[in-house]
XYZ file of C-alpha atoms in Angstrom:
73
model
C 29.531 57.010 -37.450
C 27.125 58.093 -35.552
C 26.771 56.309 -32.139
C 26.132 55.895 -28.887
C 28.313 55.792 -25.933
C 25.404 53.153 -23.923
C 26.160 52.431 -20.460
C 25.574 48.389 -18.620
C 22.017 47.784 -18.989
C 22.365 49.268 -22.740
C 20.821 52.556 -21.527
C 22.302 56.051 -23.806
C 25.390 58.088 -22.022
C 25.026 59.965 -25.086
C 25.304 59.736 -28.659
C 28.871 60.516 -30.878
C 30.473 60.876 -33.877
C 33.149 58.644 -34.268
C 36.065 57.801 -36.292
C 38.566 56.135 -36.858
C 42.248 57.157 -37.837
C 43.881 53.695 -38.820
C 47.277 55.001 -39.626
C 47.873 56.202 -36.128
C 45.862 53.559 -34.972
C 43.728 56.072 -32.991
C 39.824 56.514 -32.657
C 38.677 60.138 -31.846
C 34.862 59.893 -30.473
C 32.821 63.684 -30.118
C 31.199 63.617 -27.022
C 28.039 66.113 -26.295
C 31.010 68.941 -24.007
C 28.181 68.313 -21.119
C 28.653 64.918 -21.153
C 31.475 64.234 -21.899
C 34.158 64.025 -18.429
C 30.801 61.679 -18.084
C 32.214 59.310 -20.825
C 35.458 59.643 -20.117
C 35.200 58.484 -16.635
C 32.962 55.920 -17.726
C 34.641 54.978 -21.433
C 38.243 54.837 -18.412
C 36.194 52.742 -15.898
C 35.164 49.754 -19.004
C 38.825 50.302 -19.635
C 40.129 49.524 -15.841
C 37.568 46.609 -15.771
C 38.775 44.273 -19.060
C 41.844 45.183 -17.894
C 42.802 46.604 -22.266
C 46.328 47.934 -22.735
C 44.641 51.362 -23.841
C 44.087 55.179 -23.204
C 41.685 58.144 -23.096
C 42.770 61.789 -23.978
C 40.552 64.624 -23.394
C 41.260 67.293 -26.127
C 40.199 70.154 -24.344
C 41.636 72.825 -28.122
C 39.247 71.151 -30.857
C 35.326 71.684 -31.021
C 31.647 71.646 -32.985
C 29.483 72.690 -33.531
C 26.306 71.076 -35.227
C 23.542 72.752 -36.481
C 20.720 71.437 -36.500
C 16.757 71.782 -36.473
C 13.588 72.020 -38.846
C 15.610 75.879 -40.460
C 18.748 73.998 -40.653
C 20.931 73.439 -43.630
């Protein structure tokens, strides 16, 4: 699922790819590497503000290469 991480006033912090893994009751989110710490901070602030029973884990051992542009396959 292509989605966006939004700030409080609906400004876009980053685009992302989200995958729901129902067997693990988890959501995996892939964000741009340059923004990963900004997104993690934002999500942790939302979790704390809403007192949610969830956590954010950062996996540095995974990656994604997205080929983009007018001549990409």
